[in-house]
Amino acid sequence: MSGGLFDRWFAAPAPAQAPEATPAVGLQLWLDDQARVLRLAGPLRSLLALPGQAGARVHDYLERHSWLVLEGHPADWQGQPLDLDFHTVMGHALHTRGWLQRHEQGWMLQLFDIGDLLREQRWDRQRPLLGEIGHALRECGAERLAQTVREQLRSLTEHWQAAALRLVLREPGGWRHFASSDDAWPWPDDRRLRDRLDQWPAQTLIEVRDDPDLLALCGGASLFLVPYRQGLEAEAWMLCAGARQVPAVDMAMALVRSLTEPLLVRHRRQQLQHQAHHLDDLQQQLGAGWWEWPAHGDLQLDPALAAALGFDSRVGQAQWLDRLHPADREPAQLALDQARDGQALSLGVRLLDRDPLAAPRWFQWAGQGRGGQLRGFLLDISALKAQEQQAGAARARLENLIARSPAVIYVQRYAEGALHSDFYSASLAPLLGWEADGEFARQPGLAVHPDDRPLWLERTRSLLRDGQVRCRYRLRDHLGGYHWMLDEARLLRDDLGQPLEVVGLWLDVSEATEAAERMRQSEERYRVLVEDSPAMICRYRPDLSVLFGNRPLADYLGCTPEQLQGADLGQWLSADQREGFIQRLRALTPEQPVSSAEICLQLPGREHAWWVWADRGMFDGEGRLLEVQAVGRDNTEVRRSQQQLLQGAKMATLGELATGLLHEINQPLNVMRMAVVNALKRLENGAADPAYLEDKLRRIEAQVERAARLVEHMRVYGRRSTVERERFAAWCAVQGAHALLEEGLRGKGVALQLESPEAMPQVLGHQDQLEQVLINLMVNARDALLEQQVAQPWIRVRQALHGERLWLLVEDNAGGIDARLHERIFEPFFTTKPAGVGTGLGLSVSHGIVSQMGGELTVSNTPGGACFCIELPVHCTS
Ligand code: ADP
């Protein structure tokens, strides 16, 4: 560049006498005395930007700073080297050096291009700066890097006499910024700048002149950008704002390169390290690592992986194969040989753990050969394998389940408005015995029961219309039998809503359907049974409102079964009966849900009716009574005959007592007759004073009352019992029996002892019946006493209270009853008395009466005789 030709021009001023001939190098300008350019010559002239007007001065061809060199007139410029910078068509200056010499009338300016020379000089000046920058950036520690870049940018800012510098480095997904100072860069991360960075050609320095947007952002200051590129892309840009002058392009690019290259190297290295760490981490997390196997040598493993597997980092082939599961050794050996022949290696192998009890781990062993050397990676796929095995097992279980279940899963493809069988689960064969490719499987409609075909056609229609269906129909199996199938199907559509296929399920519900049918039939039979039963059957709620009542019940109650619904059962019961009824219901529990009783009803237009009534409570899960089912039977007739029996027994007792009673009535008559006879005698004697007569009359009156009382009691006793039970004091029955028997017993020499009670508790029942029981017991005692001929016979009656129970005890001293007979004496017709004397009914009837009163009649022996105990529930103690 700066060869010998030019050296002389710098070494010394131009010779005063230049050769006349025009040199064919450089640039020549012929000027007049006013420095107006007359003519141009030389190869460089084509570069010049011409002023475009005639008579232009040489100054008009020059950059402004060169005018200083050409002060005054051409005559003044002679004899000295002139350095002149010309405007060029390329935009940058043409640096020249030359001299002026006289030429005919004017002057000739001979100039040579010294651009290269100047550049050399500048390079020489900048080289230390470049070296410094590179050195500083290469040597500083990572923590000081940002600071060092900033310092270097700052010194470059001074060098370029600029306001601010910013270096941006390309990073994946954006640009990384370094600034010369923390002061707000005119456009910190402006989007417009980012967009332009990607658009600008990265060939050379760009001076931003015609981008008002950017310049405005830059606060109106000048702006130029210097690229640094590798390949086609800009890897970095240096942005310089507010520089007084745009530096020489090559210099600027060299400076940017010296700043960027070490930075990029460091940056890339950092990225690589980061990625390597990242990769190591990933490898470790994945349980993966590389391996290499030279053509002649040992397997070499990623150190981390080798450590994890308990290998040295170099492993011989035998050792490697030895650590594989025996089943994997041969495939591994073969795959290795093939890989050495150039085929890709990809094999799942099990590596045995050094602990023989631990399960082997699955690895994907993959690699590729190149020039006899194999290279690849090992990836731990134990978790995947485990999942695969689990999924496989789950799938097998599911398939097994489907195959064994009473369900067939099917798929029907949709084509042109019709459905075509596409798939059946394996359960088809065991369930229907159809061949998978048989006629029925292809066209299931053919297997539908003739009666159900409309259902089948409707199923397909509604499936296509509504997208789903659920119905049941009968399908024929291969043996000709029919199965009730529950069909649940759904239509799947594509993205456009067009039908694609039907996925459905057939469930064999034959058993359930038949069971339901059997149930319906049995319900029907039950209904008929209930309807036609002569018994009264009803269901009612705990509040006694009727849910259902059959015809016999309705007939008894004088209404229709429909009218019974909702009717109150209590309306036919007296208040006491109703109370007793409800109490009985309250006592029902899930454990003791059944209770029965004889209830008395007041039926419309009829006398009282007696029903034997059995209830069964129905409870919910929490033991609450929901409803009661009841069966009743009319017991009125039985009741009546029982009453007649009782009545008969009573009359019999009365008859039996007749002798005693006659005596009882005779007694007052005797007394009265005596009184009358005596009174008459006195009257005859004339000694009947009024006081005597009054005394006699009063005696007669007392005897009349006594006889009247007795007759009244006999009348009451002989009357039929009332229908319903009444409350009465138990002791009154004792007194009644005493009134009837006292005289007769006294006549037989038997002492009847009554122990007057302190209180008179009430019981529920019929007083005449309890009286009859007491009479029976006392008569039996009397008979035993007379039979035993006891010296001082007595019968004692007393009352005792035990909590809510009242005892009436009838004791005698007739020697008692043989313990073996204690059970039997209550049997009907059991008697030890001679034929015609005893009936054997007295105790059995008495037992029945006491039981009906809710009590108990028992016997035991005392030291002297027998003791009968009537135990009754106290109803009211008042
Ligand atoms: P009947 O008096 O007609 O025999 P009952 O049923 O009243 O029938 O009595 C059954 C039997 O019980 C009597 O025959 C008698 O043997 C026995 N019996 C009842 N009361 C007594 C008593 N107080 N002492 C001894 N035996 C008695």
Tab-separated table of C-alpha atoms in Angstrom, residues 109-507:
chain	number	residue	atom	x	y	z
A	109	LEU	CA	-2.979	20.650	-8.096
A	110	GLN	CA	-1.498	17.133	-8.123
A	111	LEU	CA	-2.908	14.867	-5.437
A	112	PHE	CA	-2.538	11.232	-4.332
A	113	ASP	CA	-4.859	9.023	-2.264
A	114	ILE	CA	-3.389	8.720	1.218
A	115	GLY	CA	-6.430	6.983	2.775
A	116	ASP	CA	-4.460	3.777	3.393
A	117	LEU	CA	-1.623	5.668	4.907
A	118	LEU	CA	-3.827	7.591	7.273
A	119	ARG	CA	-5.587	4.440	8.246
A	120	GLU	CA	-2.275	2.829	9.060
A	121	GLN	CA	-1.410	5.761	11.219
A	122	ARG	CA	-4.730	5.664	12.998
A	123	TRP	CA	-4.420	1.953	13.504
A	124	ASP	CA	-1.044	2.567	14.995
A	125	ARG	CA	-2.608	5.055	17.377
A	126	GLN	CA	-5.574	2.863	18.253
A	127	ARG	CA	-3.816	-0.429	18.552
A	128	PRO	CA	-2.909	0.046	22.206
A	129	LEU	CA	-6.543	0.918	22.957
A	130	LEU	CA	-7.779	-2.219	21.199
A	131	GLY	CA	-5.291	-4.355	23.024
A	132	GLU	CA	-6.242	-2.835	26.330
A	133	ILE	CA	-9.924	-3.403	25.799
A	134	GLY	CA	-9.473	-7.014	24.788
A	135	HIS	CA	-7.085	-7.682	27.628
A	136	ALA	CA	-9.267	-6.081	30.267
A	137	LEU	CA	-12.308	-8.054	29.165
A	138	ARG	CA	-10.512	-11.365	28.908
A	139	GLU	CA	-8.746	-11.130	32.209
A	140	CYS	CA	-11.288	-9.705	34.628
A	141	GLY	CA	-13.195	-12.001	37.017
A	142	ALA	CA	-16.800	-12.914	36.287
A	143	GLU	CA	-18.080	-10.713	39.073
A	144	ARG	CA	-16.230	-7.696	37.675
A	145	LEU	CA	-17.201	-8.272	34.070
A	146	ALA	CA	-20.200	-5.906	33.946
A	147	GLN	CA	-18.183	-3.213	35.678
A	148	THR	CA	-15.231	-3.719	33.328
A	149	VAL	CA	-17.471	-3.528	30.253
A	150	ARG	CA	-18.866	-0.300	31.590
A	151	GLU	CA	-15.381	1.099	32.139
A	152	GLN	CA	-14.342	0.120	28.633
A	153	LEU	CA	-17.467	1.673	27.212
A	154	ARG	CA	-16.742	4.797	29.162
A	155	SER	CA	-13.220	5.092	27.782
A	156	LEU	CA	-14.576	4.488	24.290
A	157	THR	CA	-17.156	7.213	24.902
A	158	GLU	CA	-14.322	9.592	25.637
A	159	HIS	CA	-12.392	8.383	22.655
A	160	TRP	CA	-15.315	9.073	20.362
A	161	GLN	CA	-16.249	12.194	22.277
A	162	ALA	CA	-19.794	10.875	22.488
A	163	ALA	CA	-22.624	11.348	25.007
A	164	ALA	CA	-23.476	7.722	25.656
A	165	LEU	CA	-22.642	4.276	24.394
A	166	ARG	CA	-24.589	1.106	24.562
A	167	LEU	CA	-23.515	-2.338	23.536
A	168	VAL	CA	-26.215	-4.901	22.838
A	169	LEU	CA	-25.358	-8.602	22.487
A	170	ARG	CA	-27.665	-11.098	20.853
A	171	GLU	CA	-29.034	-13.626	23.268
A	172	PRO	CA	-31.515	-16.386	22.662
A	173	GLY	CA	-34.842	-14.542	22.470
A	174	GLY	CA	-33.541	-10.978	22.707
A	175	TRP	CA	-30.663	-8.610	23.286
A	176	ARG	CA	-28.507	-8.103	26.322
A	177	HIS	CA	-27.543	-4.522	27.080
A	178	PHE	CA	-24.378	-2.944	28.467
A	179	ALA	CA	-24.326	0.829	28.913
A	180	SER	CA	-21.528	3.284	29.474
A	181	SER	CA	-23.385	4.772	32.419
A	182	ASP	CA	-26.405	4.215	34.581
A	183	ASP	CA	-27.939	7.446	33.337
A	184	ALA	CA	-31.064	6.887	31.408
A	185	TRP	CA	-30.078	5.919	27.941
A	186	PRO	CA	-32.329	7.868	25.622
A	187	TRP	CA	-34.228	4.711	24.683
A	188	PRO	CA	-33.597	2.054	27.265
A	189	ASP	CA	-35.282	-0.983	25.783
A	190	ASP	CA	-37.430	0.687	23.266
A	191	ARG	CA	-39.386	-1.705	21.091
A	192	ARG	CA	-38.750	0.373	17.962
A	193	LEU	CA	-35.054	0.067	18.516
A	194	ARG	CA	-35.306	-3.681	19.044
A	195	ASP	CA	-37.239	-4.099	15.824
A	196	ARG	CA	-34.669	-2.093	13.911
A	197	LEU	CA	-31.758	-4.037	15.339
A	198	ASP	CA	-33.166	-7.100	13.652
A	199	GLN	CA	-33.800	-5.287	10.382
A	200	TRP	CA	-30.618	-3.298	9.837
A	201	PRO	CA	-28.035	-4.882	7.559
A	202	ALA	CA	-25.073	-5.733	9.682
A	203	GLN	CA	-22.438	-4.917	7.047
A	204	THR	CA	-21.091	-1.610	8.165
A	205	LEU	CA	-21.429	1.410	10.382
A	206	ILE	CA	-24.851	2.991	10.073
A	207	GLU	CA	-25.325	6.625	10.702
A	208	VAL	CA	-28.923	7.347	11.510
A	209	ARG	CA	-29.919	10.397	9.633
A	210	ASP	CA	-33.364	9.928	8.211
A	211	ASP	CA	-35.143	8.225	11.087
A	212	PRO	CA	-36.804	11.118	12.906
A	213	ASP	CA	-38.456	8.704	15.292
A	214	LEU	CA	-35.197	7.326	16.545
A	215	LEU	CA	-33.467	10.647	16.532
A	216	ALA	CA	-36.317	12.136	18.521
A	217	LEU	CA	-35.983	9.374	21.073
A	218	CYS	CA	-32.334	10.099	21.202
A	219	GLY	CA	-33.079	13.668	22.189
A	220	GLY	CA	-32.064	15.001	18.815
A	221	ALA	CA	-28.459	13.988	19.274
A	222	SER	CA	-26.605	12.250	16.493
A	223	LEU	CA	-26.676	8.493	16.443
A	224	PHE	CA	-24.638	5.855	14.751
A	225	LEU	CA	-24.515	2.116	15.141
A	226	VAL	CA	-21.621	-0.233	14.589
A	227	PRO	CA	-22.362	-3.896	14.004
A	228	TYR	CA	-20.336	-6.902	14.947
A	229	ARG	CA	-21.217	-9.931	12.991
A	230	GLN	CA	-20.339	-13.517	12.678
A	231	GLY	CA	-21.679	-15.066	9.522
A	232	LEU	CA	-24.681	-13.161	8.227
A	233	GLU	CA	-26.244	-12.127	11.477
A	234	ALA	CA	-25.270	-9.246	13.680
A	235	GLU	CA	-24.150	-10.710	16.993
A	236	ALA	CA	-23.796	-7.301	18.564
A	237	TRP	CA	-24.419	-3.626	17.931
A	238	MET	CA	-22.663	-0.690	19.450
A	239	LEU	CA	-24.961	2.310	19.671
A	240	CYS	CA	-23.323	5.657	20.005
A	241	ALA	CA	-25.338	8.772	20.736
A	242	GLY	CA	-24.242	12.377	20.584
A	243	ALA	CA	-20.822	11.831	18.985
A	244	ARG	CA	-19.397	14.965	17.473
A	245	GLN	CA	-18.024	13.076	14.546
A	246	VAL	CA	-18.615	9.730	12.993
A	247	PRO	CA	-15.411	7.719	13.374
A	248	ALA	CA	-13.790	5.882	10.520
A	249	VAL	CA	-15.757	2.778	9.739
A	250	ASP	CA	-12.938	0.251	9.915
A	251	MET	CA	-11.647	1.748	13.120
A	252	ALA	CA	-15.051	1.734	14.706
A	253	MET	CA	-15.694	-1.830	13.634
A	254	ALA	CA	-12.328	-2.920	14.959
A	255	LEU	CA	-13.030	-1.263	18.277
A	256	VAL	CA	-16.429	-2.864	18.530
A	257	ARG	CA	-14.960	-6.227	17.589
A	258	SER	CA	-12.252	-5.956	20.239
A	259	LEU	CA	-14.926	-5.145	22.792
A	260	THR	CA	-17.445	-7.695	21.647
A	261	GLU	CA	-15.365	-10.724	20.848
A	262	PRO	CA	-13.991	-11.408	24.325
A	263	LEU	CA	-17.401	-10.597	25.747
A	264	LEU	CA	-19.103	-12.997	23.391
A	265	VAL	CA	-16.508	-15.656	24.064
A	266	ARG	CA	-17.033	-15.290	27.762
A	267	HIS	CA	-20.748	-15.103	27.297
A	268	ARG	CA	-20.817	-18.229	25.124
A	269	ARG	CA	-18.543	-20.050	27.529
A	270	GLN	CA	-20.850	-19.099	30.348
A	271	GLN	CA	-23.817	-20.307	28.370
A	272	LEU	CA	-22.044	-23.531	27.563
A	273	GLN	CA	-21.130	-24.063	31.188
A	274	HIS	CA	-24.659	-23.273	32.179
A	275	GLN	CA	-26.009	-25.691	29.614
A	276	ALA	CA	-23.513	-28.326	30.682
A	277	HIS	CA	-24.620	-27.943	34.283
A	278	HIS	CA	-28.172	-27.989	33.151
A	279	LEU	CA	-27.534	-31.124	31.161
A	280	ASP	CA	-25.749	-32.758	34.066
A	281	ASP	CA	-28.688	-31.911	36.300
A	282	LEU	CA	-31.128	-33.244	33.782
A	283	GLN	CA	-29.065	-36.374	33.258
A	284	GLN	CA	-28.966	-36.928	36.953
A	285	GLN	CA	-32.677	-36.357	37.335
A	286	LEU	CA	-33.450	-38.593	34.405
A	287	GLY	CA	-30.952	-41.204	35.498
A	288	ALA	CA	-29.282	-40.790	32.113
A	289	GLY	CA	-25.740	-40.448	30.939
A	290	TRP	CA	-23.506	-40.869	27.926
A	291	TRP	CA	-21.276	-43.774	27.081
A	292	GLU	CA	-18.564	-44.421	24.549
A	293	TRP	CA	-17.075	-47.633	23.340
A	294	PRO	CA	-13.929	-47.379	21.245
A	295	ALA	CA	-13.345	-50.031	18.577
A	296	HIS	CA	-10.635	-51.575	20.704
A	297	GLY	CA	-11.078	-50.837	24.348
A	298	ASP	CA	-13.415	-50.723	27.253
A	299	LEU	CA	-16.830	-49.182	27.611
A	300	GLN	CA	-16.475	-45.716	29.016
A	301	LEU	CA	-19.320	-44.350	31.094
A	302	ASP	CA	-20.384	-40.876	32.131
A	303	PRO	CA	-18.663	-40.585	35.539
A	304	ALA	CA	-21.859	-39.580	37.330
A	305	LEU	CA	-23.767	-42.479	35.814
A	306	ALA	CA	-20.925	-44.900	36.488
A	307	ALA	CA	-20.908	-43.837	40.126
A	308	ALA	CA	-24.670	-44.211	40.362
A	309	LEU	CA	-24.504	-47.707	38.934
A	310	GLY	CA	-21.482	-48.692	40.965
A	311	PHE	CA	-19.173	-49.106	37.947
A	312	ASP	CA	-15.693	-47.816	37.395
A	313	SER	CA	-15.752	-45.279	34.615
A	314	ARG	CA	-14.184	-47.952	32.351
A	315	VAL	CA	-15.955	-51.264	32.065
A	316	GLY	CA	-14.863	-54.350	30.155
A	317	GLN	CA	-17.367	-56.094	27.870
A	318	ALA	CA	-17.544	-59.210	30.054
A	319	GLN	CA	-18.133	-57.121	33.151
A	320	TRP	CA	-20.817	-55.114	31.362
A	321	LEU	CA	-22.666	-58.213	30.158
A	322	ASP	CA	-22.303	-59.779	33.554
A	323	ARG	CA	-24.182	-56.930	35.157
A	324	LEU	CA	-27.116	-57.357	32.751
A	325	HIS	CA	-30.071	-59.545	33.585
A	326	PRO	CA	-29.351	-63.060	32.232
A	327	ALA	CA	-32.318	-62.771	29.868
A	328	ASP	CA	-30.907	-59.560	28.378
A	329	ARG	CA	-27.311	-60.727	27.878
A	330	GLU	CA	-27.716	-62.395	24.504
A	331	PRO	CA	-29.838	-59.625	22.962
A	332	ALA	CA	-27.347	-57.089	24.283
A	333	GLN	CA	-24.399	-58.976	22.796
A	334	LEU	CA	-26.138	-59.241	19.414
A	335	ALA	CA	-27.194	-55.585	19.420
A	336	LEU	CA	-23.611	-54.560	20.250
A	337	ASP	CA	-22.224	-56.576	17.352
A	338	GLN	CA	-24.762	-55.084	14.968
A	339	ALA	CA	-23.992	-51.592	16.209
A	340	ARG	CA	-20.314	-52.197	15.456
A	341	ASP	CA	-21.441	-53.069	11.932
A	342	GLY	CA	-23.069	-49.673	11.644
A	343	GLN	CA	-26.629	-50.296	12.773
A	344	ALA	CA	-28.301	-48.087	15.348
A	345	LEU	CA	-28.415	-49.510	18.862
A	346	SER	CA	-31.633	-49.236	20.820
A	347	LEU	CA	-32.452	-51.810	23.440
A	348	GLY	CA	-34.187	-51.989	26.797
A	349	VAL	CA	-31.945	-53.830	29.253
A	350	ARG	CA	-32.158	-54.674	32.953
A	351	LEU	CA	-29.148	-53.840	35.054
A	352	LEU	CA	-28.771	-56.000	38.117
A	353	ASP	CA	-28.246	-54.191	41.351
A	354	ARG	CA	-25.214	-55.148	43.389
A	355	ASP	CA	-27.633	-55.937	46.165
A	356	PRO	CA	-29.034	-59.300	44.982
A	357	LEU	CA	-32.337	-58.640	46.774
A	358	ALA	CA	-33.003	-55.327	45.025
A	359	ALA	CA	-35.045	-55.337	41.840
A	360	PRO	CA	-33.075	-54.795	38.609
A	361	ARG	CA	-33.387	-51.374	36.976
A	362	TRP	CA	-34.508	-50.903	33.396
A	363	PHE	CA	-32.343	-48.812	31.069
A	364	GLN	CA	-32.798	-47.737	27.495
A	365	TRP	CA	-29.421	-48.416	25.902
A	366	ALA	CA	-29.126	-46.397	22.720
A	367	GLY	CA	-26.244	-45.442	20.525
A	368	GLN	CA	-24.714	-45.176	17.090
A	369	GLY	CA	-21.435	-46.308	15.634
A	370	ARG	CA	-18.975	-44.096	13.799
A	371	GLY	CA	-15.732	-45.518	12.480
A	372	GLY	CA	-15.891	-48.514	14.773
A	373	GLN	CA	-16.431	-46.276	17.790
A	374	LEU	CA	-19.816	-46.460	19.461
A	375	ARG	CA	-21.371	-43.591	21.302
A	376	GLY	CA	-24.739	-43.141	22.905
A	377	PHE	CA	-26.657	-42.744	26.111
A	378	LEU	CA	-28.216	-44.823	28.837
A	379	LEU	CA	-31.577	-43.715	30.178
A	380	ASP	CA	-33.170	-45.053	33.351
A	381	ILE	CA	-36.663	-46.166	32.296
A	382	SER	CA	-37.488	-48.147	35.434
A	383	ALA	CA	-40.332	-45.811	36.311
A	384	LEU	CA	-41.688	-45.997	32.768
A	385	LYS	CA	-41.371	-49.760	32.750
A	386	ALA	CA	-43.113	-49.973	36.098
A	387	GLN	CA	-45.899	-47.777	34.782
A	388	GLU	CA	-46.009	-49.785	31.600
A	389	GLN	CA	-46.299	-52.971	33.613
A	390	GLN	CA	-48.965	-51.439	35.838
A	391	ALA	CA	-50.838	-50.125	32.848
A	392	GLY	CA	-50.484	-53.527	31.173
A	393	ALA	CA	-51.758	-55.275	34.281
A	394	ALA	CA	-54.602	-52.782	34.639
A	395	ARG	CA	-55.477	-53.232	30.988
A	396	ALA	CA	-55.352	-57.004	31.328
A	397	ARG	CA	-57.557	-56.787	34.404
A	398	LEU	CA	-59.960	-54.503	32.617
A	399	GLU	CA	-60.074	-56.749	29.579
A	400	ASN	CA	-60.559	-59.742	31.795
A	401	LEU	CA	-63.290	-57.923	33.651
A	402	ILE	CA	-65.022	-56.903	30.459
A	403	ALA	CA	-64.644	-60.399	29.058
A	404	ARG	CA	-66.152	-61.931	32.192
A	405	SER	CA	-68.757	-59.298	32.905
A	406	PRO	CA	-72.315	-59.744	31.817
A	407	ALA	CA	-71.756	-56.703	29.592
A	408	VAL	CA	-70.764	-56.476	25.936
A	409	ILE	CA	-69.113	-53.294	24.775
A	410	TYR	CA	-69.719	-52.570	21.131
A	411	VAL	CA	-68.880	-49.930	18.555
A	412	GLN	CA	-71.019	-49.183	15.531
A	413	ARG	CA	-69.685	-47.063	12.719
A	414	TYR	CA	-71.936	-44.455	11.165
A	415	ALA	CA	-72.140	-44.354	7.403
A	416	GLU	CA	-74.822	-42.715	5.291
A	417	GLY	CA	-77.513	-42.675	7.926
A	418	ALA	CA	-76.984	-46.287	9.043
A	419	LEU	CA	-74.952	-47.951	11.785
A	420	HIS	CA	-72.556	-50.816	11.025
A	421	SER	CA	-71.095	-53.083	13.663
A	422	ASP	CA	-67.394	-52.450	14.038
A	423	PHE	CA	-66.280	-53.974	17.307
A	424	TYR	CA	-67.480	-56.240	20.134
A	425	SER	CA	-65.694	-56.938	23.396
A	426	ALA	CA	-64.642	-60.522	24.007
A	427	SER	CA	-67.607	-60.980	26.368
A	428	LEU	CA	-69.815	-61.349	23.294
A	429	ALA	CA	-69.046	-65.062	22.949
A	430	PRO	CA	-69.754	-66.125	26.558
A	431	LEU	CA	-72.843	-63.936	26.764
A	432	LEU	CA	-74.659	-64.488	23.490
A	433	GLY	CA	-72.504	-67.156	21.840
A	434	TRP	CA	-72.338	-65.098	18.647
A	435	GLU	CA	-69.386	-65.516	16.284
A	436	ALA	CA	-67.510	-62.207	16.108
A	437	ASP	CA	-67.943	-62.226	12.307
A	438	GLY	CA	-71.252	-64.069	12.246
A	439	GLU	CA	-74.527	-62.819	10.862
A	440	PHE	CA	-75.925	-61.635	14.187
A	441	ALA	CA	-72.747	-59.759	15.022
A	442	ARG	CA	-72.880	-58.012	11.670
A	443	GLN	CA	-76.602	-57.250	11.890
A	444	PRO	CA	-77.734	-57.406	15.517
A	445	GLY	CA	-81.213	-56.297	14.437
A	446	LEU	CA	-81.765	-59.849	13.127
A	447	ALA	CA	-81.309	-61.231	16.637
A	448	VAL	CA	-83.869	-58.932	18.220
A	449	HIS	CA	-87.030	-60.660	19.467
A	450	PRO	CA	-89.827	-60.150	16.900
A	451	ASP	CA	-91.983	-58.398	19.525
A	452	ASP	CA	-89.144	-56.003	20.342
A	453	ARG	CA	-88.194	-55.015	16.781
A	454	PRO	CA	-90.077	-51.673	16.965
A	455	LEU	CA	-88.034	-50.935	20.092
A	456	TRP	CA	-84.823	-51.704	18.202
A	457	LEU	CA	-85.734	-49.409	15.289
A	458	GLU	CA	-86.714	-46.650	17.690
A	459	ARG	CA	-83.395	-47.113	19.519
A	460	THR	CA	-81.401	-46.380	16.345
A	461	ARG	CA	-83.621	-43.435	15.455
A	462	SER	CA	-83.398	-41.773	18.845
A	463	LEU	CA	-79.659	-42.487	19.035
A	464	LEU	CA	-79.084	-40.535	15.828
A	465	ARG	CA	-81.559	-37.859	16.882
A	466	ASP	CA	-80.671	-37.320	20.560
A	467	GLY	CA	-77.092	-38.613	20.635
A	468	GLN	CA	-77.817	-41.204	23.315
A	469	VAL	CA	-80.279	-43.902	24.228
A	470	ARG	CA	-81.137	-46.296	27.024
A	471	CYS	CA	-83.584	-49.058	26.390
A	472	ARG	CA	-84.113	-52.775	26.852
A	473	TYR	CA	-85.090	-55.489	24.456
A	474	ARG	CA	-84.539	-59.205	23.961
A	475	LEU	CA	-81.630	-60.585	21.931
A	476	ARG	CA	-81.364	-64.140	20.698
A	477	ASP	CA	-78.341	-66.209	21.603
A	478	HIS	CA	-76.796	-68.881	19.367
A	479	LEU	CA	-78.975	-71.555	20.975
A	480	GLY	CA	-82.206	-69.709	20.261
A	481	GLY	CA	-82.825	-68.532	23.836
A	482	TYR	CA	-83.600	-64.874	24.460
A	483	HIS	CA	-81.768	-62.537	26.840
A	484	TRP	CA	-83.112	-59.273	28.134
A	485	MET	CA	-80.469	-56.693	27.283
A	486	LEU	CA	-80.152	-53.228	28.707
A	487	ASP	CA	-78.663	-51.146	25.916
A	488	GLU	CA	-76.896	-47.905	26.835
A	489	ALA	CA	-75.367	-46.196	23.820
A	490	ARG	CA	-73.915	-42.846	22.953
A	491	LEU	CA	-73.246	-41.262	19.584
A	492	LEU	CA	-69.834	-39.659	19.081
A	493	ARG	CA	-69.501	-36.818	16.598
A	494	ASP	CA	-66.516	-35.243	14.848
A	495	ASP	CA	-65.424	-31.603	15.158
A	496	LEU	CA	-68.057	-30.561	12.657
A	497	GLY	CA	-70.815	-32.319	14.535
A	498	GLN	CA	-71.100	-35.108	11.979
A	499	PRO	CA	-71.937	-38.527	13.491
A	500	LEU	CA	-68.854	-40.735	13.670
A	501	GLU	CA	-69.662	-43.852	15.638
A	502	VAL	CA	-71.781	-45.264	18.397
A	503	VAL	CA	-70.202	-46.667	21.528
A	504	GLY	CA	-72.555	-48.776	23.556
A	505	LEU	CA	-72.957	-51.406	26.212
A	506	TRP	CA	-75.249	-54.394	26.417
A	507	LEU	CA	-75.941	-55.557	29.906
